[in-house]
PDB file of C-alpha atoms in Angstrom:
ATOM      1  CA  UNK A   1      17.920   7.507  14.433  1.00 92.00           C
ATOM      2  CA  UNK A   2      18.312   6.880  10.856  1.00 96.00           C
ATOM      3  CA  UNK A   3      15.477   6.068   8.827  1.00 98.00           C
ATOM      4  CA  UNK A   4      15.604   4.533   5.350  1.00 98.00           C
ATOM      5  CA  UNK A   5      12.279   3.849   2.713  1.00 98.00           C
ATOM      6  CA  UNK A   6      12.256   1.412   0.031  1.00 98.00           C
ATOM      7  CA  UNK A   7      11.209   2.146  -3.327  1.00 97.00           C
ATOM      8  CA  UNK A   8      11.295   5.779  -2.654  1.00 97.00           C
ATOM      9  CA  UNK A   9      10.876   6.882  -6.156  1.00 96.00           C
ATOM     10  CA  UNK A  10       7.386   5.512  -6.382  1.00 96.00           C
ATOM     11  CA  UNK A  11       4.078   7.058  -4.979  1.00 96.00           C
ATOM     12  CA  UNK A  12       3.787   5.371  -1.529  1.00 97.00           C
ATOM     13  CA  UNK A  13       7.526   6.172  -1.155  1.00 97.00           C
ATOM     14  CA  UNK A  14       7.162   9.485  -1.694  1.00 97.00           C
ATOM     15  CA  UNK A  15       4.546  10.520  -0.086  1.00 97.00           C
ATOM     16  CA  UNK A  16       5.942   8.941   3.337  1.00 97.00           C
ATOM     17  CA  UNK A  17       9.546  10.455   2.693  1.00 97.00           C
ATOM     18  CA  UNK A  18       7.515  14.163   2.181  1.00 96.00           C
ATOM     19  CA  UNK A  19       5.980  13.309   5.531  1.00 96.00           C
ATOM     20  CA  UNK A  20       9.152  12.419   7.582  1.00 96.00           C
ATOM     21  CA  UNK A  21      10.603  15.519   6.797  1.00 94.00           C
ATOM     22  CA  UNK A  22       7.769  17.039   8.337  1.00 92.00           C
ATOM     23  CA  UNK A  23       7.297  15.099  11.614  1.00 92.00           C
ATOM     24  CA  UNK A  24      10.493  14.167  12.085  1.00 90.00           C
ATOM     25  CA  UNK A  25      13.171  16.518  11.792  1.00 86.00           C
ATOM     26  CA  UNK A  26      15.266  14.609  13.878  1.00 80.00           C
ATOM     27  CA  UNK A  27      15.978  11.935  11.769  1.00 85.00           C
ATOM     28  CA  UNK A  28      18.114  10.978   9.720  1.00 94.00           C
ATOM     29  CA  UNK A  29      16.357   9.945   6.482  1.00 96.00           C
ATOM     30  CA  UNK A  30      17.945   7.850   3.353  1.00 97.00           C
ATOM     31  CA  UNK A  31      15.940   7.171   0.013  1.00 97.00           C
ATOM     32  CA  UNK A  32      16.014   3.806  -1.282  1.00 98.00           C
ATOM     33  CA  UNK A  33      15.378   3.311  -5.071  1.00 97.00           C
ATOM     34  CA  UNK A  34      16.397   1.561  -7.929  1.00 95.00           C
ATOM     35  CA  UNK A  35      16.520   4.220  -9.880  1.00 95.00           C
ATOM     36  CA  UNK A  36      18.387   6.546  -7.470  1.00 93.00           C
ATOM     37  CA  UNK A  37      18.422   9.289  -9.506  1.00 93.00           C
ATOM     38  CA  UNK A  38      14.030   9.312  -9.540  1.00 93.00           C
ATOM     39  CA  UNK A  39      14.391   9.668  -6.078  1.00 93.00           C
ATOM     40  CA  UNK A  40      16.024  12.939  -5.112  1.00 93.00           C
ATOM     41  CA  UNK A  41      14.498  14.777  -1.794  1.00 93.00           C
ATOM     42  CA  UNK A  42      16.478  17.840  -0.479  1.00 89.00           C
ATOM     43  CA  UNK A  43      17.897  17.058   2.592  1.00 87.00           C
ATOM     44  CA  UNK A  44      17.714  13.283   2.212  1.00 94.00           C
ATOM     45  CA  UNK A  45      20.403  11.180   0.784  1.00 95.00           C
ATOM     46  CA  UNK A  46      19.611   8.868  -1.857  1.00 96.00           C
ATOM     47  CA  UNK A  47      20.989   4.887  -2.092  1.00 97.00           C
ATOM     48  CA  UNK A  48      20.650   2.572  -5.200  1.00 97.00           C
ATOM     49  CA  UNK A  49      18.454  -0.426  -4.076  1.00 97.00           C
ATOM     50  CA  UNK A  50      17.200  -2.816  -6.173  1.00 97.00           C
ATOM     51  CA  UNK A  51      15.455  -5.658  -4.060  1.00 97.00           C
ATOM     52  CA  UNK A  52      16.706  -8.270  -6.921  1.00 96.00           C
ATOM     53  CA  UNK A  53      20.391  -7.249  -6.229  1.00 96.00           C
ATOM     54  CA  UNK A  54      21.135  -9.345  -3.210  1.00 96.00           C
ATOM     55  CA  UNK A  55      24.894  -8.418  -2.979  1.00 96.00           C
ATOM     56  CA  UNK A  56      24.354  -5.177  -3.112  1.00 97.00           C
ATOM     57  CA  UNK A  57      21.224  -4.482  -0.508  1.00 98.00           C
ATOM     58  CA  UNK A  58      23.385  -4.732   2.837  1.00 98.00           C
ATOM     59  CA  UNK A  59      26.077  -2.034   2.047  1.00 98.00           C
ATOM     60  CA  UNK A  60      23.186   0.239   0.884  1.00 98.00           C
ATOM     61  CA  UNK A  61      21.478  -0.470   4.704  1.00 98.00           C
ATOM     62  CA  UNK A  62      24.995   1.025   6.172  1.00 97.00           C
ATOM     63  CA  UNK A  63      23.994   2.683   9.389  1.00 97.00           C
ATOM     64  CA  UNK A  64      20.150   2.297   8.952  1.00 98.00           C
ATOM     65  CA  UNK A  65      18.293   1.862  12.277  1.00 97.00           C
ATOM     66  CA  UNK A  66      15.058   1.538  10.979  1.00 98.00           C
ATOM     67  CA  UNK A  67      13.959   0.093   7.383  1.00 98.00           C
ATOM     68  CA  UNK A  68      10.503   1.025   5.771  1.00 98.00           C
ATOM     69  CA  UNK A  69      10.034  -1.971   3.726  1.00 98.00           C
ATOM     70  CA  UNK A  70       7.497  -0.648   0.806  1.00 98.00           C
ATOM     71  CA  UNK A  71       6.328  -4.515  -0.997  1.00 96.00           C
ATOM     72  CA  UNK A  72       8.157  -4.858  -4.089  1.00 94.00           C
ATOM     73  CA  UNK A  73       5.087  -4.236  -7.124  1.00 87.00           C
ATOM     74  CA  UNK A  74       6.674  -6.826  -9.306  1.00 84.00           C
ATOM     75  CA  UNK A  75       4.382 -10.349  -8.231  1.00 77.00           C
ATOM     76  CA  UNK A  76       7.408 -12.192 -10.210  1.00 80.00           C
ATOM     77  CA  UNK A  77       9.634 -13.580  -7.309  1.00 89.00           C
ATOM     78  CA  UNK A  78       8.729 -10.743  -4.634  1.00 92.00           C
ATOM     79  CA  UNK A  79       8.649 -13.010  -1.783  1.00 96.00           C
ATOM     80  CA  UNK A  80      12.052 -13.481  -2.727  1.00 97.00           C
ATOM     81  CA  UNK A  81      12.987  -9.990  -3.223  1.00 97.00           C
ATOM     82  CA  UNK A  82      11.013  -9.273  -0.220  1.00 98.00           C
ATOM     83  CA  UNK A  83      13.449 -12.172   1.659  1.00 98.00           C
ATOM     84  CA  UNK A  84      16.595 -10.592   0.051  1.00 98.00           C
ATOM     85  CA  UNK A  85      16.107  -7.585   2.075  1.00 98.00           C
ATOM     86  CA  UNK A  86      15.586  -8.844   5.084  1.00 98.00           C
ATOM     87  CA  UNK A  87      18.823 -10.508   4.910  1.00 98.00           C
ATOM     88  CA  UNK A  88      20.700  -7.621   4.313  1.00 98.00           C
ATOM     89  CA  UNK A  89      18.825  -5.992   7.170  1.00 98.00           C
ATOM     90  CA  UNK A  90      20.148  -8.946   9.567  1.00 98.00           C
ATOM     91  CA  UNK A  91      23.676  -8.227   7.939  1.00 98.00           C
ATOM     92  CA  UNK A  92      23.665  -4.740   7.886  1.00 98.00           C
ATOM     93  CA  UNK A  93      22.646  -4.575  11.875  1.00 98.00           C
ATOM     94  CA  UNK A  94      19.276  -3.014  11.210  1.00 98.00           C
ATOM     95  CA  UNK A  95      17.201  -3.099  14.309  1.00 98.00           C
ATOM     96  CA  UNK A  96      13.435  -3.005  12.343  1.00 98.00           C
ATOM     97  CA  UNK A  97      11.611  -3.535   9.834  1.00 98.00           C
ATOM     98  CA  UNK A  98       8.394  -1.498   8.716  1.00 98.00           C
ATOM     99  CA  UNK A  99       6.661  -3.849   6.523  1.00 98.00           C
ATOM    100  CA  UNK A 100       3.621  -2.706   4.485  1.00 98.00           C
ATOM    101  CA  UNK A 101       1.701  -5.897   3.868  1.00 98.00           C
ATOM    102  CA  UNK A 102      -2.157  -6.246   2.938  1.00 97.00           C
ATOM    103  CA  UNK A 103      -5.234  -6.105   5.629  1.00 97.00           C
ATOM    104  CA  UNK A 104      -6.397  -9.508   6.877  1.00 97.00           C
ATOM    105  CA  UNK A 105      -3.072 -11.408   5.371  1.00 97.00           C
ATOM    106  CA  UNK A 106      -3.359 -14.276   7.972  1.00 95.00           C
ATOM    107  CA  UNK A 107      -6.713 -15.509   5.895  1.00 95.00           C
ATOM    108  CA  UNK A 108      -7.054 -13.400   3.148  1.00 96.00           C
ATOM    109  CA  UNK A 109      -7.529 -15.881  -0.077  1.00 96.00           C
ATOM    110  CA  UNK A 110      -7.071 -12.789  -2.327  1.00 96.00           C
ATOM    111  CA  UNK A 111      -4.052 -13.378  -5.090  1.00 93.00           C
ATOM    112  CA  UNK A 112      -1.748 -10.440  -3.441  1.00 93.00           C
ATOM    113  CA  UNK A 113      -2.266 -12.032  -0.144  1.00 96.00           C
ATOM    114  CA  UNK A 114       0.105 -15.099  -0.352  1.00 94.00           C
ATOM    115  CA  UNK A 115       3.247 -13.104  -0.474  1.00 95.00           C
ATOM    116  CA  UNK A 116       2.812 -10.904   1.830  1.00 97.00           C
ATOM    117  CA  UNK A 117       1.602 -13.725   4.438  1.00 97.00           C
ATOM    118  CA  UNK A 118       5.252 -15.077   3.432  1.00 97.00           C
ATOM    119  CA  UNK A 119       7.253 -12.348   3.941  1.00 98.00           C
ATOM    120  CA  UNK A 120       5.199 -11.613   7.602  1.00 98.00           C
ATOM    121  CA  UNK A 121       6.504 -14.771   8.880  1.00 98.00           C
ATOM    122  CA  UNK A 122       9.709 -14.414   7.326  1.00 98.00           C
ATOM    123  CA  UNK A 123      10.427 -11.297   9.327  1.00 98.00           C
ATOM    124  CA  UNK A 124       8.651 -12.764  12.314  1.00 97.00           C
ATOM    125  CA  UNK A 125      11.468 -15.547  12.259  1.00 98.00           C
ATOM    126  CA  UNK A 126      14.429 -13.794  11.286  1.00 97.00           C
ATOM    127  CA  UNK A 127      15.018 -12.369  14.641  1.00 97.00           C
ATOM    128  CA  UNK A 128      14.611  -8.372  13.589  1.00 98.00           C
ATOM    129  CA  UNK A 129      12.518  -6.066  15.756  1.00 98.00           C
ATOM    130  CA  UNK A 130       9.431  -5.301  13.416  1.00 98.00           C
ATOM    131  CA  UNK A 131       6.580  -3.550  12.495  1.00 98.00           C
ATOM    132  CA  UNK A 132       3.433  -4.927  10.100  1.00 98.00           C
ATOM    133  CA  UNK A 133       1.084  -2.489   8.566  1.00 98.00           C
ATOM    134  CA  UNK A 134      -1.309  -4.748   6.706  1.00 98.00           C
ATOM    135  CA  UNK A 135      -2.796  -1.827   4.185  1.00 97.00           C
ATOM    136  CA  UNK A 136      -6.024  -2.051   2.803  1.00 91.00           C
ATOM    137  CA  UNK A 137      -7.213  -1.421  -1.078  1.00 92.00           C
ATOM    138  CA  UNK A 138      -5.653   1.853  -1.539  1.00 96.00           C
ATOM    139  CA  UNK A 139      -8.203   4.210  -2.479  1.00 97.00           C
ATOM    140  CA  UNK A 140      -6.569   5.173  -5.592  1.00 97.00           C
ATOM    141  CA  UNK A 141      -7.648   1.629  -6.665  1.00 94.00           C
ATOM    142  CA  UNK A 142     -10.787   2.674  -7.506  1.00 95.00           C
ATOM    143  CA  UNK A 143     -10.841   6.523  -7.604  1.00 97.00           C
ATOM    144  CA  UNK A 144      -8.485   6.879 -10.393  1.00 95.00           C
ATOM    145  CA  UNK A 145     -10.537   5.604 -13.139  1.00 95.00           C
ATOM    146  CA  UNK A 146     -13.584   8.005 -12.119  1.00 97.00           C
ATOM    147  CA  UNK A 147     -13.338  10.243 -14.804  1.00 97.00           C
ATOM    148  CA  UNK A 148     -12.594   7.663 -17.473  1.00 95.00           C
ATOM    149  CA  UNK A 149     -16.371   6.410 -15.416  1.00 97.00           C
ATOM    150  CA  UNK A 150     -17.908   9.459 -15.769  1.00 97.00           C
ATOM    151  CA  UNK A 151     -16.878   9.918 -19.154  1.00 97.00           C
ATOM    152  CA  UNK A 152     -18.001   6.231 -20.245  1.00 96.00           C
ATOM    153  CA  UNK A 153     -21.675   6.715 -17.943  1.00 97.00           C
ATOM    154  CA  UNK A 154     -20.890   3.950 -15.187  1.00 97.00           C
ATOM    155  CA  UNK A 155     -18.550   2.314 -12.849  1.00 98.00           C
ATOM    156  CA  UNK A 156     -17.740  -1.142 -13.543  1.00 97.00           C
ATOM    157  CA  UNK A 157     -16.797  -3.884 -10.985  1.00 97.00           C
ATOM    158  CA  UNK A 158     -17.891  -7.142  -9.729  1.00 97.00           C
ATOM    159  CA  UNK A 159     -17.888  -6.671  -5.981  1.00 96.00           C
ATOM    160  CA  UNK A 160     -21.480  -6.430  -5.733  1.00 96.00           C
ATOM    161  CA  UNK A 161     -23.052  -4.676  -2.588  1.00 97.00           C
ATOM    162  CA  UNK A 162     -19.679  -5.187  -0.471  1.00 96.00           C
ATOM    163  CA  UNK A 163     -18.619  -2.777   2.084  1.00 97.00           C
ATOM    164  CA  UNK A 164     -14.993  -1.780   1.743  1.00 98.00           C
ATOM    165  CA  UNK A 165     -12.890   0.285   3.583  1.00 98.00           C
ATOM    166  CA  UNK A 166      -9.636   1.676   1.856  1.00 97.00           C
ATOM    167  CA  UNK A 167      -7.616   4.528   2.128  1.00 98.00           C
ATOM    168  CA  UNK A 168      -5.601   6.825   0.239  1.00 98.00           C
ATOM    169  CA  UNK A 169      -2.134   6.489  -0.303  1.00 98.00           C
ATOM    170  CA  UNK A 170      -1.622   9.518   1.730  1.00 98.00           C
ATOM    171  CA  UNK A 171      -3.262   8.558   4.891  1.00 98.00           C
ATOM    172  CA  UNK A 172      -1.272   5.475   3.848  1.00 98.00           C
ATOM    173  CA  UNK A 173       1.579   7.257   4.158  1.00 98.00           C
ATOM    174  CA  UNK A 174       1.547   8.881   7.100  1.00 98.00           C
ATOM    175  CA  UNK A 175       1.135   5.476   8.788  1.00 98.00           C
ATOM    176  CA  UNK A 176       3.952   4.326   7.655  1.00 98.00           C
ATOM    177  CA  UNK A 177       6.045   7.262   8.649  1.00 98.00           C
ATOM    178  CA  UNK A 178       4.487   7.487  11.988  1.00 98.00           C
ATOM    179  CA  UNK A 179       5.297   3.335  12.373  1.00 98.00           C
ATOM    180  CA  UNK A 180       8.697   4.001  11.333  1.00 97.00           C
ATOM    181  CA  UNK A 181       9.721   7.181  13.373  1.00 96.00           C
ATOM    182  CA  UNK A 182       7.853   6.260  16.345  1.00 95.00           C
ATOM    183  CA  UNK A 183       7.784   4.673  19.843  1.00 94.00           C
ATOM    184  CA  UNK A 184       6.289   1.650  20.852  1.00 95.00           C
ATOM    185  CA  UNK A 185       5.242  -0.369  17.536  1.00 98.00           C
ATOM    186  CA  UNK A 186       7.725  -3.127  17.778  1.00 96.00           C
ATOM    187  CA  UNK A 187       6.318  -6.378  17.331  1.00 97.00           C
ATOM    188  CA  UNK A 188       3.261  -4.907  16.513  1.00 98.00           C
ATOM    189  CA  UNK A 189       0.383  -5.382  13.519  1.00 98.00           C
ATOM    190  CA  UNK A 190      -1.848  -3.454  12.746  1.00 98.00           C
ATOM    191  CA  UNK A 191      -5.046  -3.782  10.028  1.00 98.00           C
ATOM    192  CA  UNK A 192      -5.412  -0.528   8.353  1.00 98.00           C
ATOM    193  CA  UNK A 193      -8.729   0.491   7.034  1.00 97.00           C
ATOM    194  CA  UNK A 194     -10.702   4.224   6.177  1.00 97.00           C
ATOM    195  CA  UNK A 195     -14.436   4.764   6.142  1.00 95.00           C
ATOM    196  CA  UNK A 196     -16.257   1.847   4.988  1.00 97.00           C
ATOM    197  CA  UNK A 197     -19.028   2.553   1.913  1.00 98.00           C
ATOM    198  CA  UNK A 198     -20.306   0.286  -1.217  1.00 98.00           C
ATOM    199  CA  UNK A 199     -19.606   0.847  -4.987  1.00 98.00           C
ATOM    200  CA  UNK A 200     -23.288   2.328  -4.937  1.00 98.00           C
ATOM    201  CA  UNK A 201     -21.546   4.628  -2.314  1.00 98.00           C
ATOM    202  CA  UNK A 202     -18.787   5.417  -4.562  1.00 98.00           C
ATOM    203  CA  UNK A 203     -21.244   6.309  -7.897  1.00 98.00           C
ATOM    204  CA  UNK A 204     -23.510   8.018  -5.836  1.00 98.00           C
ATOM    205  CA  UNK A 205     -20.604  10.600  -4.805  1.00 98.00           C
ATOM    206  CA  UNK A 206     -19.430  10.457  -8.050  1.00 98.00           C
ATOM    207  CA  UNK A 207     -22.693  11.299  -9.485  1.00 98.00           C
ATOM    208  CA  UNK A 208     -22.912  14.463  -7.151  1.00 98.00           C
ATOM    209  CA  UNK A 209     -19.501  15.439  -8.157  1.00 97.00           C
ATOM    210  CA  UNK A 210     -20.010  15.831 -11.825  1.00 98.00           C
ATOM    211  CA  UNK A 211     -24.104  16.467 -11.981  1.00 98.00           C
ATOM    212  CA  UNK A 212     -25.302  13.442 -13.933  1.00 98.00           C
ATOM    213  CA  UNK A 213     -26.078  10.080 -12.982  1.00 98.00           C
ATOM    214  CA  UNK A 214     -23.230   7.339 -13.008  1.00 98.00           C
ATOM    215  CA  UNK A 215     -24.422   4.100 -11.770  1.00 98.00           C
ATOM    216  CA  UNK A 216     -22.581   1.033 -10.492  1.00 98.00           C
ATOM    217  CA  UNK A 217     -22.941  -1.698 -12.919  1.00 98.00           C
ATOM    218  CA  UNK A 218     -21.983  -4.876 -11.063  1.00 97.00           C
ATOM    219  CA  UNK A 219     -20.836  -7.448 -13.594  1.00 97.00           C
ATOM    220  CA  UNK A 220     -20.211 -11.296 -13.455  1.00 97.00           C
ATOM    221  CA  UNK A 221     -16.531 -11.846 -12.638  1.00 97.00           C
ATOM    222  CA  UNK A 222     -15.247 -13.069 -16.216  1.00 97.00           C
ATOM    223  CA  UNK A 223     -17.293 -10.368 -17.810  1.00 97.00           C
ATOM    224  CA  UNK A 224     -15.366  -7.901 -15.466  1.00 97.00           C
ATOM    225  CA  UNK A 225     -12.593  -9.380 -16.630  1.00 97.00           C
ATOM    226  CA  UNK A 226     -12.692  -9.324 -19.957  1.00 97.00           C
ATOM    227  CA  UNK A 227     -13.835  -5.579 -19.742  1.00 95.00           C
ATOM    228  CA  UNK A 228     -11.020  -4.483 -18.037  1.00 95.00           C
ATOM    229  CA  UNK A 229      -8.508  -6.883 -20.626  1.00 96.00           C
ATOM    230  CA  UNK A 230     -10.310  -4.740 -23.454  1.00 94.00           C
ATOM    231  CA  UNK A 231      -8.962  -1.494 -21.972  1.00 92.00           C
ATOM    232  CA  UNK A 232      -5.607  -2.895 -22.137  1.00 94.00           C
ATOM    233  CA  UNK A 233      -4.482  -4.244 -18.808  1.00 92.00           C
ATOM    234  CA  UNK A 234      -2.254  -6.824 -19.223  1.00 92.00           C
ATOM    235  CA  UNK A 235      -3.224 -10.260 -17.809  1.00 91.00           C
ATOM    236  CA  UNK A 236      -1.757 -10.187 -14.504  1.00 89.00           C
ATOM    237  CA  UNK A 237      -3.561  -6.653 -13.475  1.00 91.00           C
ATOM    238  CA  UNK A 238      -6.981  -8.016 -14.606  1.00 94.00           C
ATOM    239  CA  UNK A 239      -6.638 -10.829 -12.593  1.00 94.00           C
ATOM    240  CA  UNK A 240      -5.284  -8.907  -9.120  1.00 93.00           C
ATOM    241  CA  UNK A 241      -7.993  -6.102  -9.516  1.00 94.00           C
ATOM    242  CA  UNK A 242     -11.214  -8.758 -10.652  1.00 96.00           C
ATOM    243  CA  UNK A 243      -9.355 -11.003  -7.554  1.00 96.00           C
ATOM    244  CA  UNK A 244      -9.591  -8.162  -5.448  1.00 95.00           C
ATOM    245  CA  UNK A 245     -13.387  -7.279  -5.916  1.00 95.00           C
ATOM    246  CA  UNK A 246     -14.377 -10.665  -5.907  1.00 95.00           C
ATOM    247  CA  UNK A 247     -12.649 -10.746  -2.311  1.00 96.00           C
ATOM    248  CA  UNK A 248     -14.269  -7.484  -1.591  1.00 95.00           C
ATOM    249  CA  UNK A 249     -17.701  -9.549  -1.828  1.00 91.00           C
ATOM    250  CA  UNK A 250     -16.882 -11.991   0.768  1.00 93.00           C
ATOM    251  CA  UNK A 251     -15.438  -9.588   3.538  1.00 95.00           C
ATOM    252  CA  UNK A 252     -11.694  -9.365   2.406  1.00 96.00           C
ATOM    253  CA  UNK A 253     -11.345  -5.430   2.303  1.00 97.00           C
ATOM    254  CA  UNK A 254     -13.200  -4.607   5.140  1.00 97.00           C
ATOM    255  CA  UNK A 255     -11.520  -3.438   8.095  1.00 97.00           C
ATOM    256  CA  UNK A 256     -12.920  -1.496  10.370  1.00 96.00           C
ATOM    257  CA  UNK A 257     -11.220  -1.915  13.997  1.00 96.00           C
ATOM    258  CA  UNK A 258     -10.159   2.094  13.876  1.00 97.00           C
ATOM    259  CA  UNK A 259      -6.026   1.818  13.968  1.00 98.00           C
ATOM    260  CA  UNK A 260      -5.180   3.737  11.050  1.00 98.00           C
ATOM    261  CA  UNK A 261      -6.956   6.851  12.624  1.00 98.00           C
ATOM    262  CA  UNK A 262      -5.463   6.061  15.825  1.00 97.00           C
ATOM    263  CA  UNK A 263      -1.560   5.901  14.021  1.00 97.00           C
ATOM    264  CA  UNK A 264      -2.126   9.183  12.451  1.00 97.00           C
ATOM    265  CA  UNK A 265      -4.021  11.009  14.739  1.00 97.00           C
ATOM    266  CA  UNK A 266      -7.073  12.125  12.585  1.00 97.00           C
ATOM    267  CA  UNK A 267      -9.927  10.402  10.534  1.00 97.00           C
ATOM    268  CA  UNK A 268      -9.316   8.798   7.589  1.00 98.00           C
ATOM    269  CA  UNK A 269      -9.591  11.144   4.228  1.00 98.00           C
ATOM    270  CA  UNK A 270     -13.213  10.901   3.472  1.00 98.00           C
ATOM    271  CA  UNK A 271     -15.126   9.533   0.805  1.00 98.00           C
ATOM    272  CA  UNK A 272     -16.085  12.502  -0.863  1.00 98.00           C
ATOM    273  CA  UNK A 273     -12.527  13.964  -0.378  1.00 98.00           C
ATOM    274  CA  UNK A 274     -10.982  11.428  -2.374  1.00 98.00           C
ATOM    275  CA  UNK A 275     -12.951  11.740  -5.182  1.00 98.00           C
ATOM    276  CA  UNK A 276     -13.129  15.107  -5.218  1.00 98.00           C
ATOM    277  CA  UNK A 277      -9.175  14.714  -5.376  1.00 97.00           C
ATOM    278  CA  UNK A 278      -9.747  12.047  -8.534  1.00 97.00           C
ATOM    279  CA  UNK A 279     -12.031  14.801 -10.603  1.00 97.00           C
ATOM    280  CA  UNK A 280      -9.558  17.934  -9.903  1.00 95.00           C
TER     281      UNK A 280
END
């Protein structure tokens, strides 16, 4: 089996790369990247693979059996890009796809959602074996600006008293590489989700962590935005992440049915474990 990952210079990508060469020796794995030169693993060959190159996607797939499709990050055209590669799949004899697409994409109203739901039933009709892991909120989302938090004496946000349940890019990660190297996930979906807690949750752990207190301070949406613009985000980001909590107060990044625990074969990291990872 031969076992290829898209965008294998970026976090997601290498994270799921480092786990394949733990779990499955017995592959043969090939790193996908634009840049293929960011993207050097020993043992693994590296391919250029720039989703916006159509000519030049299906001799990169040469001999692939199995294609970790990691959604392109640029929301300019990715459906698209996203359709680009699974043409070169067809014409490169792939036999499936591992898609990483966004929990609840059926229904989901949040902005990401569209494309993904596009490229799902793209690869459901283009006659490829396949795989959809619809991710949730990655946990890095929200536990990467904790110190900047602590630092500025609250967490900002506007999903109110919403339950969400993401996970880290890690347990991420090892989803994908399970999906991808092994048996009996064709045609299947699956809605990926770790231990559900609040943004009170989240400050109270935070709070613990560094020994003062660091509330949640819920805003309106547009004042969220314009908080976040004044840190520098360019326009698109703001929208996406204010999108994203707003969604989170209506249901959208809650999943709790149990199948990322059950495709890596241990509980999600834990709250507290993730940001005791975002402090260190």
């Amino acid at each position: 089996m031969t076992i290829a990952i898209t965008c294998a210079s970026g976090q997601l990508g290498r994270l799921t790369i480092e786990h394949l060469r733990a779990t499955a020796p017995a592959a043969r794995l090939v790193a996908l990247a634009r840049s293929p030169e960011r993207a050097v693993f020993a043992g693994v060959e590296t391919r250029g693979f720039d989703y916006r190159d159509a000519g030049a996607l299906a001799p990169a797939l040469e001999g692939v059996t199995t294609l970790a499709l990691i959604s392109s990050g640029d929301f300019e055209g990715r459906v698209r890009q996203h359709l680009n590669v699974i043409e070169a799949a067809k014409a490169a004899g792939v036999r499936r796809v591992v898609y990483t697409s966004i929990v609840k994409a059926d229904d989901s109203p949040l902005i990401v959602a569209g494309d993904h739901r596009e490229t799902e039933a793209a690869l459901r009709a283009s006659g490829l074996g396949f795989t959809i892991l619809r991710n949730g909120w990655y946990m890095e989302n929200w536990t990467a600006s904790l110190p900047t938090a602590a630092a500025a004496g609250a967490i900002i946000g506007c999903a109110g008293a919403a339950r969400v349940s993401p996970a880290t890019r890690r347990d991420h990660a090892e989803a994908l590489a399970a999906a991808a190297s092994g048996e009996g996930h064709e045609g299947a979906t699956y809605e990926l989700g770790g231990d559900a807690f609040t943004m009170a949750d989240l400050a109270a752990e935070l709070s613990r962590r560094v020994g003062k207190p660091v509330p949640y301070a819920d805003l309106p949406r547009a004042e969220f935005e314009a908080a976040l613009a004044g840190m520098g985000l360019p326009a698109g980001l703001v929208a996406v992440i204010a999108d994203a909590d707003a969604g989170a107060a209506e249901g959208w990044l809650l999943e709790e049915g149990g199948a990322l625990a059950r495709l890596i074969g241990r509980p999600p990291t834990t709250l507290s474990a993730a940001v005791a990872a975002a402090l260190a």
